[in-house]
Short mmCIF file of C-alpha atoms in Angstrom, two decimals:
data_model
loop_
_atom_site.label_atom_id
_atom_site.label_comp_id
_atom_site.label_asym_id
_atom_site.label_seq_id
_atom_site.Cartn_x
_atom_site.Cartn_y
_atom_site.Cartn_z
CA UNK A 1 115.29 92.54 111.93
CA UNK A 2 112.16 90.91 113.31
CA UNK A 3 109.87 90.04 110.41
CA UNK A 4 109.04 86.39 111.07
CA UNK A 5 108.47 84.31 107.96
CA UNK A 6 109.17 87.35 105.73
CA UNK A 7 112.60 88.12 107.23
CA UNK A 8 114.87 86.36 104.72
CA UNK A 9 112.85 87.37 101.69
CA UNK A 10 112.68 91.06 102.69
CA UNK A 11 116.43 91.06 103.22
CA UNK A 12 117.08 89.30 99.89
CA UNK A 13 114.86 91.83 98.09
CA UNK A 14 116.69 94.79 99.60
CA UNK A 15 120.12 93.35 98.81
CA UNK A 16 119.05 92.52 95.25
CA UNK A 17 117.67 96.03 94.72
CA UNK A 18 120.93 97.61 95.85
CA UNK A 19 123.06 95.34 93.61
CA UNK A 20 120.78 96.07 90.63
CA UNK A 21 121.09 99.83 91.18
CA UNK A 22 124.88 99.46 91.44
CA UNK A 23 125.13 97.14 88.43
CA UNK A 24 123.16 99.54 86.20
CA UNK A 25 125.41 102.40 87.29
CA UNK A 26 128.63 100.43 86.68
CA UNK A 27 127.37 99.04 83.35
CA UNK A 28 126.88 102.63 82.15
CA UNK A 29 130.60 103.27 82.80
CA UNK A 30 131.78 100.28 80.72
CA UNK A 31 133.58 100.87 77.40
CA UNK A 32 131.05 98.75 75.55
CA UNK A 33 127.77 100.04 76.99
CA UNK A 34 125.79 98.58 74.09
CA UNK A 35 126.72 95.06 75.20
CA UNK A 36 125.30 95.88 78.66
CA UNK A 37 122.05 97.49 77.45
CA UNK A 38 119.83 94.48 78.22
CA UNK A 39 121.48 94.12 81.63
CA UNK A 40 120.80 97.80 82.47
CA UNK A 41 117.22 97.54 81.22
CA UNK A 42 116.49 94.58 83.50
CA UNK A 43 118.42 96.03 86.47
CA UNK A 44 116.12 99.06 86.43
CA UNK A 45 112.97 96.95 86.59
CA UNK A 46 114.40 94.46 89.07
CA UNK A 47 115.43 97.13 91.59
CA UNK A 48 111.93 98.61 91.49
CA UNK A 49 109.97 95.38 91.91
CA UNK A 50 112.32 94.17 94.69
CA UNK A 51 111.72 97.32 96.76
CA UNK A 52 107.96 97.03 96.22
CA UNK A 53 107.99 93.36 97.23
CA UNK A 54 109.97 94.15 100.40
CA UNK A 55 107.48 96.90 101.28
CA UNK A 56 104.40 94.70 100.67
CA UNK A 57 105.87 91.93 102.83
CA UNK A 58 106.72 94.38 105.63
CA UNK A 59 103.09 95.57 105.41
CA UNK A 60 101.92 91.92 105.54
CA UNK A 61 99.86 92.68 102.46
CA UNK A 62 97.38 90.08 101.22
CA UNK A 63 98.97 90.77 97.79
CA UNK A 64 102.54 90.04 98.94
CA UNK A 65 102.54 86.51 97.57
CA UNK A 66 101.46 87.65 94.11
CA UNK A 67 104.08 90.41 94.06
CA UNK A 68 106.71 87.87 95.13
CA UNK A 69 105.73 85.51 92.31
CA UNK A 70 106.24 88.30 89.78
CA UNK A 71 109.40 89.49 91.54
CA UNK A 72 110.82 85.96 91.27
CA UNK A 73 110.27 85.99 87.49
CA UNK A 74 111.95 89.39 87.04
CA UNK A 75 114.88 88.49 89.33
CA UNK A 76 115.39 85.23 87.42
CA UNK A 77 115.47 87.01 84.06
CA UNK A 78 117.76 89.75 85.38
CA UNK A 79 120.11 87.29 87.07
CA UNK A 80 120.35 85.15 83.91
CA UNK A 81 121.33 88.23 81.89
CA UNK A 82 123.86 89.52 84.47
CA UNK A 83 125.45 86.07 84.63
CA UNK A 84 126.53 86.33 80.97
CA UNK A 85 128.89 89.22 81.71
CA UNK A 86 132.32 88.83 83.35
CA UNK A 87 132.39 92.20 85.16
CA UNK A 88 132.40 91.72 88.93
CA UNK A 89 129.36 94.01 89.35
CA UNK A 90 127.43 91.72 86.99
CA UNK A 91 128.56 88.53 88.73
CA UNK A 92 127.71 89.94 92.19
CA UNK A 93 124.35 91.12 90.89
CA UNK A 94 123.61 87.73 89.29
CA UNK A 95 124.14 86.05 92.66
CA UNK A 96 121.89 88.53 94.48
CA UNK A 97 119.18 88.18 91.79
CA UNK A 98 119.23 84.39 91.84
CA UNK A 99 119.11 84.27 95.65
CA UNK A 100 116.19 86.72 95.62
CA UNK A 101 114.42 84.73 92.90
CA UNK A 102 114.62 81.63 95.10
CA UNK A 103 113.38 83.41 98.24
CA UNK A 104 110.51 85.04 96.35
CA UNK A 105 109.50 81.82 94.60
CA UNK A 106 109.41 80.04 97.97
CA UNK A 107 107.34 82.89 99.44
CA UNK A 108 104.90 82.80 96.53
CA UNK A 109 104.29 79.05 96.71
CA UNK B 1 126.95 93.39 100.60
CA UNK B 2 129.83 95.23 99.00
CA UNK B 3 129.03 98.93 98.87
CA UNK B 4 132.13 100.51 100.40
CA UNK B 5 131.48 103.72 102.33
CA UNK B 6 127.72 103.45 101.62
CA UNK B 7 127.33 99.93 103.05
CA UNK B 8 126.12 100.73 106.57
CA UNK B 9 123.88 103.57 105.52
CA UNK B 10 122.18 101.59 102.73
CA UNK B 11 121.54 98.77 105.17
CA UNK B 12 120.20 101.16 107.86
CA UNK B 13 117.86 102.75 105.29
CA UNK B 14 116.49 99.39 104.18
CA UNK B 15 115.95 98.20 107.76
CA UNK B 16 114.29 101.50 108.71
CA UNK B 17 111.97 101.35 105.68
CA UNK B 18 110.83 97.85 106.59
CA UNK B 19 110.20 98.77 110.24
CA UNK B 20 108.25 101.87 109.19
CA UNK B 21 106.06 99.82 106.84
CA UNK B 22 105.47 97.30 109.62
CA UNK B 23 104.81 99.97 112.27
CA UNK B 24 102.21 101.73 110.10
CA UNK B 25 100.46 98.39 109.51
CA UNK B 26 100.47 97.45 113.20
CA UNK B 27 99.40 100.95 114.31
CA UNK B 28 96.32 100.59 112.08
CA UNK B 29 95.35 97.47 114.06
CA UNK B 30 95.55 99.19 117.47
CA UNK B 31 92.36 99.86 119.45
CA UNK B 32 93.15 103.56 119.64
CA UNK B 33 94.18 104.30 116.05
CA UNK B 34 93.66 108.03 116.54
CA UNK B 35 96.49 108.11 119.06
CA UNK B 36 98.77 106.56 116.39
CA UNK B 37 97.74 108.84 113.52
CA UNK B 38 100.87 111.01 113.61
CA UNK B 39 103.04 107.90 113.88
CA UNK B 40 101.39 106.35 110.80
CA UNK B 41 101.66 109.61 108.85
CA UNK B 42 105.41 109.84 109.47
CA UNK B 43 106.00 106.10 108.92
CA UNK B 44 104.60 106.43 105.41
CA UNK B 45 106.96 109.27 104.50
CA UNK B 46 109.94 107.74 106.25
CA UNK B 47 109.66 104.38 104.45
CA UNK B 48 109.57 106.18 101.11
CA UNK B 49 112.54 108.49 101.63
CA UNK B 50 114.63 105.66 103.13
CA UNK B 51 114.16 103.48 100.05
CA UNK B 52 115.00 106.42 97.78
CA UNK B 53 118.13 107.23 99.80
CA UNK B 54 119.28 103.59 99.61
CA UNK B 55 118.76 103.59 95.86
CA UNK B 56 120.62 106.87 95.30
CA UNK B 57 123.57 105.63 97.38
CA UNK B 58 123.67 102.33 95.49
CA UNK B 59 123.72 104.38 92.27
CA UNK B 60 126.55 106.53 93.71
CA UNK B 61 124.43 109.55 92.82
CA UNK B 62 125.95 113.02 93.13
CA UNK B 63 122.67 113.86 94.93
CA UNK B 64 122.99 111.06 97.52
CA UNK B 65 124.36 113.37 100.21
CA UNK B 66 121.48 115.82 99.88
CA UNK B 67 118.91 113.00 99.97
CA UNK B 68 120.63 111.61 103.07
CA UNK B 69 120.48 114.98 104.81
CA UNK B 70 116.74 115.13 104.24
CA UNK B 71 116.32 111.46 105.10
CA UNK B 72 118.08 112.09 108.44
CA UNK B 73 115.56 114.85 109.28
CA UNK B 74 112.55 112.67 108.44
CA UNK B 75 113.95 109.63 110.29
CA UNK B 76 114.63 111.81 113.35
CA UNK B 77 111.09 113.17 113.40
CA UNK B 78 109.56 109.74 112.81
CA UNK B 79 111.74 108.08 115.47
CA UNK B 80 110.90 110.77 118.03
CA UNK B 81 107.17 110.19 117.44
CA UNK B 82 107.44 106.37 117.54
CA UNK B 83 109.40 106.58 120.77
CA UNK B 84 106.37 108.07 122.57
CA UNK B 85 104.34 104.89 122.15
CA UNK B 86 104.81 101.74 124.22
CA UNK B 87 103.82 99.21 121.55
CA UNK B 88 106.77 97.00 120.62
CA UNK B 89 106.38 97.83 116.90
CA UNK B 90 106.78 101.52 117.78
CA UNK B 91 109.80 100.95 120.03
CA UNK B 92 111.51 98.75 117.40
CA UNK B 93 110.73 101.32 114.74
CA UNK B 94 112.05 104.17 116.89
CA UNK B 95 115.38 102.35 117.20
CA UNK B 96 115.61 101.70 113.47
CA UNK B 97 114.70 105.34 112.71
CA UNK B 98 117.26 106.79 115.10
CA UNK B 99 120.02 104.50 113.84
CA UNK B 100 119.16 105.47 110.27
CA UNK B 101 119.07 109.17 111.18
CA UNK B 102 122.61 108.87 112.57
CA UNK B 103 123.95 106.99 109.55
CA UNK B 104 122.32 109.44 107.13
CA UNK B 105 123.51 112.49 109.04
CA UNK B 106 127.07 111.13 108.99
CA UNK B 107 126.78 110.43 105.24
CA UNK B 108 125.45 113.92 104.57
CA UNK B 109 128.23 115.69 106.45
CA UNK C 1 92.55 116.27 89.77
CA UNK C 2 91.79 118.31 92.87
CA UNK C 3 95.05 119.09 94.66
CA UNK C 4 94.86 122.83 95.16
CA UNK C 5 98.21 124.61 95.08
CA UNK C 6 100.01 121.29 94.44
CA UNK C 7 97.99 120.37 91.35
CA UNK C 8 100.30 121.60 88.57
CA UNK C 9 103.46 120.46 90.28
CA UNK C 10 102.16 116.96 90.99
CA UNK C 11 101.10 116.64 87.37
CA UNK C 12 104.47 117.96 86.09
CA UNK C 13 106.31 115.47 88.32
CA UNK C 14 104.26 112.53 87.05
CA UNK C 15 104.69 113.53 83.41
CA UNK C 16 108.43 114.06 83.90
CA UNK C 17 108.82 110.66 85.58
CA UNK C 18 107.07 108.91 82.70
CA UNK C 19 109.19 110.70 80.06
CA UNK C 20 112.39 109.87 81.97
CA UNK C 21 111.45 106.18 82.16
CA UNK C 22 110.68 106.22 78.43
CA UNK C 23 113.85 108.14 77.53
CA UNK C 24 116.07 105.71 79.44
CA UNK C 25 114.41 102.79 77.67
CA UNK C 26 114.74 104.36 74.23
CA UNK C 27 118.34 105.48 74.85
CA UNK C 28 119.23 101.85 75.58
CA UNK C 29 118.00 100.92 72.08
CA UNK C 30 120.15 103.53 70.30
CA UNK C 31 123.10 102.40 68.15
CA UNK C 32 125.52 104.54 70.15
CA UNK C 33 124.43 103.73 73.72
CA UNK C 34 127.70 105.05 75.12
CA UNK C 35 126.83 108.54 73.96
CA UNK C 36 123.56 108.26 75.92
CA UNK C 37 125.07 106.88 79.15
CA UNK C 38 124.89 110.14 81.09
CA UNK C 39 121.34 110.72 79.88
CA UNK C 40 120.26 107.24 81.06
CA UNK C 41 122.02 107.70 84.39
CA UNK C 42 120.17 110.95 85.10
CA UNK C 43 116.83 109.66 83.75
CA UNK C 44 116.91 106.89 86.35
CA UNK C 45 117.40 109.30 89.24
CA UNK C 46 115.00 111.91 87.88
CA UNK C 47 112.10 109.44 87.49
CA UNK C 48 112.57 108.31 91.09
CA UNK C 49 112.73 111.74 92.74
CA UNK C 50 109.79 113.01 90.64
CA UNK C 51 107.53 110.18 91.84
CA UNK C 52 108.61 110.78 95.45
CA UNK C 53 107.98 114.52 95.15
CA UNK C 54 104.49 113.89 93.71
CA UNK C 55 103.72 111.53 96.57
CA UNK C 56 104.96 113.93 99.27
CA UNK C 57 102.90 116.77 97.82
CA UNK C 58 99.78 114.57 97.62
CA UNK C 59 100.40 113.72 101.29
CA UNK C 60 100.78 117.45 102.06
CA UNK C 61 104.05 116.57 103.76
CA UNK C 62 105.88 119.22 105.75
CA UNK C 63 108.96 118.01 103.82
CA UNK C 64 107.39 118.51 100.37
CA UNK C 65 109.10 121.86 99.81
CA UNK C 66 112.55 120.46 100.53
CA UNK C 67 111.95 117.46 98.26
CA UNK C 68 110.76 119.85 95.53
CA UNK C 69 113.91 121.95 95.86
CA UNK C 70 116.07 118.86 95.31
CA UNK C 71 113.76 117.58 92.58
CA UNK C 72 114.16 120.90 90.75
CA UNK C 73 117.97 120.50 90.79
CA UNK C 74 117.84 116.94 89.47
CA UNK C 75 115.24 117.79 86.78
CA UNK C 76 117.36 120.76 85.66
CA UNK C 77 120.51 118.63 85.33
CA UNK C 78 118.61 115.83 83.56
CA UNK C 79 116.84 118.21 81.18
CA UNK C 80 120.12 119.96 80.29
CA UNK C 81 121.68 116.60 79.39
CA UNK C 82 118.66 115.36 77.41
CA UNK C 83 118.58 118.63 75.47
CA UNK C 84 122.02 117.86 73.95
CA UNK C 85 120.67 114.86 72.05
CA UNK C 86 118.59 115.08 68.85
CA UNK C 87 116.49 111.96 69.40
CA UNK C 88 112.81 112.84 69.83
CA UNK C 89 112.62 110.92 73.14
CA UNK C 90 115.44 113.12 74.46
CA UNK C 91 113.87 116.35 73.22
CA UNK C 92 110.45 115.43 74.67
CA UNK C 93 112.11 114.45 77.95
CA UNK C 94 114.10 117.68 78.10
CA UNK C 95 110.87 119.67 77.82
CA UNK C 96 109.17 117.64 80.57
CA UNK C 97 112.25 117.96 82.81
CA UNK C 98 112.54 121.71 82.37
CA UNK C 99 108.82 122.24 82.97
CA UNK C 100 109.03 120.11 86.12
CA UNK C 101 112.16 121.95 87.28
CA UNK C 102 110.26 125.24 87.03
CA UNK C 103 107.18 123.95 88.86
CA UNK C 104 109.30 122.39 91.61
CA UNK C 105 111.47 125.49 92.01
CA UNK C 106 108.33 127.64 92.36
CA UNK C 107 106.90 125.18 94.91
CA UNK C 108 110.15 125.18 96.91
CA UNK C 109 110.39 128.96 97.11
CA UNK D 1 101.95 113.01 76.92
CA UNK D 2 102.94 110.73 74.05
CA UNK D 3 102.82 107.14 75.25
CA UNK D 4 100.70 105.45 72.58
CA UNK D 5 98.59 102.55 73.84
CA UNK D 6 99.85 103.11 77.41
CA UNK D 7 98.84 106.79 77.59
CA UNK D 8 95.46 106.52 79.33
CA UNK D 9 96.56 103.81 81.72
CA UNK D 10 99.74 105.62 82.80
CA UNK D 11 97.69 108.73 83.45
CA UNK D 12 95.02 106.81 85.38
CA UNK D 13 97.73 105.16 87.52
CA UNK D 14 99.34 108.51 88.36
CA UNK D 15 96.00 110.14 89.23
CA UNK D 16 94.99 107.14 91.35
CA UNK D 17 98.31 107.17 93.22
CA UNK D 18 97.91 110.85 94.08
CA UNK D 19 94.32 110.40 95.29
CA UNK D 20 95.34 107.41 97.41
CA UNK D 21 98.17 109.38 99.02
CA UNK D 22 95.74 112.24 99.70
CA UNK D 23 92.98 109.96 100.98
CA UNK D 24 95.32 108.23 103.46
CA UNK D 25 96.46 111.62 104.73
CA UNK D 26 92.92 112.96 105.10
CA UNK D 27 91.65 109.74 106.70
CA UNK D 28 94.32 110.14 109.39
CA UNK D 29 92.81 113.54 110.27
CA UNK D 30 89.25 112.18 110.72
CA UNK D 31 87.72 112.04 114.19
CA UNK D 32 87.04 108.33 113.86
CA UNK D 33 90.36 107.11 112.43
CA UNK D 34 89.59 103.53 113.43
CA UNK D 35 86.69 103.46 110.97
CA UNK D 36 89.14 104.49 108.22
CA UNK D 37 91.92 102.02 109.09
CA UNK D 38 91.17 99.58 106.27
CA UNK D 39 90.89 102.47 103.82
CA UNK D 40 94.31 103.81 104.88
CA UNK D 41 95.87 100.35 104.71
CA UNK D 42 94.70 99.83 101.13
CA UNK D 43 95.52 103.41 100.07
CA UNK D 44 99.15 102.83 101.02
CA UNK D 45 99.44 99.71 98.89
CA UNK D 46 97.42 101.12 96.01
CA UNK D 47 99.56 104.26 95.68
CA UNK D 48 102.71 102.13 95.53
CA UNK D 49 101.53 99.61 92.92
CA UNK D 50 100.03 102.37 90.75
CA UNK D 51 103.34 104.23 90.57
CA UNK D 52 105.18 100.99 89.75
CA UNK D 53 102.67 100.11 87.04
CA UNK D 54 103.03 103.57 85.48
CA UNK D 55 106.81 103.21 85.49
CA UNK D 56 106.77 99.71 83.95
CA UNK D 57 104.42 100.88 81.18
CA UNK D 58 106.59 103.95 80.47
CA UNK D 59 109.55 101.54 80.23
CA UNK D 60 107.52 99.30 77.87
CA UNK D 61 108.41 96.42 80.15
CA UNK D 62 107.54 92.88 79.09
CA UNK D 63 106.16 92.56 82.65
CA UNK D 64 103.84 95.58 82.38
CA UNK D 65 100.76 93.49 81.63
CA UNK D 66 101.27 91.30 84.70
CA UNK D 67 101.81 94.33 86.93
CA UNK D 68 98.66 95.90 85.49
CA UNK D 69 96.64 92.76 86.23
CA UNK D 70 97.74 92.91 89.87
CA UNK D 71 97.28 96.69 89.99
CA UNK D 72 93.70 96.26 88.76
CA UNK D 73 92.97 93.87 91.66
CA UNK D 74 94.43 96.22 94.27
CA UNK D 75 92.69 99.30 92.81
CA UNK D 76 89.37 97.41 92.78
CA UNK D 77 89.70 96.41 96.41
CA UNK D 78 90.83 99.90 97.47
CA UNK D 79 88.07 101.62 95.49
CA UNK D 80 85.41 99.31 96.96
CA UNK D 81 86.58 100.19 100.48
CA UNK D 82 86.81 103.95 99.81
CA UNK D 83 83.30 103.92 98.33
CA UNK D 84 81.84 102.91 101.70
CA UNK D 85 82.85 106.21 103.32
CA UNK D 86 81.03 109.52 102.78
CA UNK D 87 84.04 111.83 103.10
CA UNK D 88 84.75 113.63 99.83
CA UNK D 89 88.40 112.43 99.82
CA UNK D 90 87.12 108.85 99.96
CA UNK D 91 84.53 109.36 97.22
CA UNK D 92 87.08 111.08 94.94
CA UNK D 93 89.58 108.32 95.64
CA UNK D 94 86.99 105.60 94.93
CA UNK D 95 86.37 107.12 91.50
CA UNK D 96 90.09 107.33 90.70
CA UNK D 97 90.62 103.74 91.90
CA UNK D 98 87.76 102.31 89.87
CA UNK D 99 88.82 104.18 86.73
CA UNK D 100 92.38 102.90 87.20
CA UNK D 101 91.13 99.36 87.83
CA UNK D 102 89.29 99.45 84.50
CA UNK D 103 92.25 100.86 82.56
CA UNK D 104 94.64 98.33 84.11
CA UNK D 105 92.28 95.40 83.54
CA UNK D 106 91.96 96.40 79.88
CA UNK D 107 95.75 96.71 79.59
CA UNK D 108 96.28 93.31 81.20
CA UNK D 109 93.85 91.49 78.93
#
């Protein structure tokens, strides 16, 4: 891609969104879905805000920094929840969320 | 990423969405915006369907193939329009659209 | 609103999306989340395609009819699943899904 | 709909998103597209944040208030730009944007 200063953050947002969508889907197949409810709830929100943040950065929106600040908060909360669960989809998702939280926080500052 | 058979197509959809967002934004800054109107119109739709297709694949949706078939059509039309314009944002976007059209068509078949 | 032939369908899509978001959230709070897993899974997809369909109609996209045809299928499947559950959020959502499926099917034809 | 304290704001967000999509589309058909470029640019962002805000409210997200605060800012800026143009799609859109800005600002406070 060729997005200058936004490149890494756009890519991190897209990767995080995809892992959140996957994690929600896999969590719903677990035997103990109730234990994963908070993870699913946050995955849904995180995937949405990540795709919006990527779009606003690609549009070079004057609101991109504010979206990224909020995206960082949601990614952090989602990643912290995913991290509690041993399933590989949760561990992968936690990594993607925490990386995205860092990229978005750097973008917002 | 780790998305099995969906990996390349998800990535192509995300890249295409970002280039479409960027192309629309840059087209709006051109001296002759009127000449770019059809390009902008298709960029807007293409970015949206690409992000939806990526999300449905990441969710392993039973509707992912149908979304990809439609996404391929929209990417093809958008890429063909972008290709007509010399601006680098249009040429980059045309490439991303055509690559995504191919990946989505293969996924849909 | 003032959207001519699209008016009712856009409104049905928006209402359906909101009820699907709400139903997924409420299902995740139920004691027996596992029983609601399929409902949540379809709610997530249905909310997304409904918002895309509304946007494509508002843009008077040449692809709006095809999106509506697919949206009708997803709304029908989601509404049929929601209908199986007694919770009021599921019953409300089933009604919104079935109404949206009808509007989208009429639009697509 | 049946969304308690969120009802009016969700509805205002959906209506605003649809008018922004329509306004962007109609602006692209104007003879003097260049004069409408800023309007189109803001319409694109406004439609996206409005649909996200509606979704986060329907999910009763703990981040809904922050999204609404940002949505209010974007709607205000978009509505102020639309208001400058005489075309009926711009005037309709300005009204929808300003109503949504008020609902979102009230929600955020």
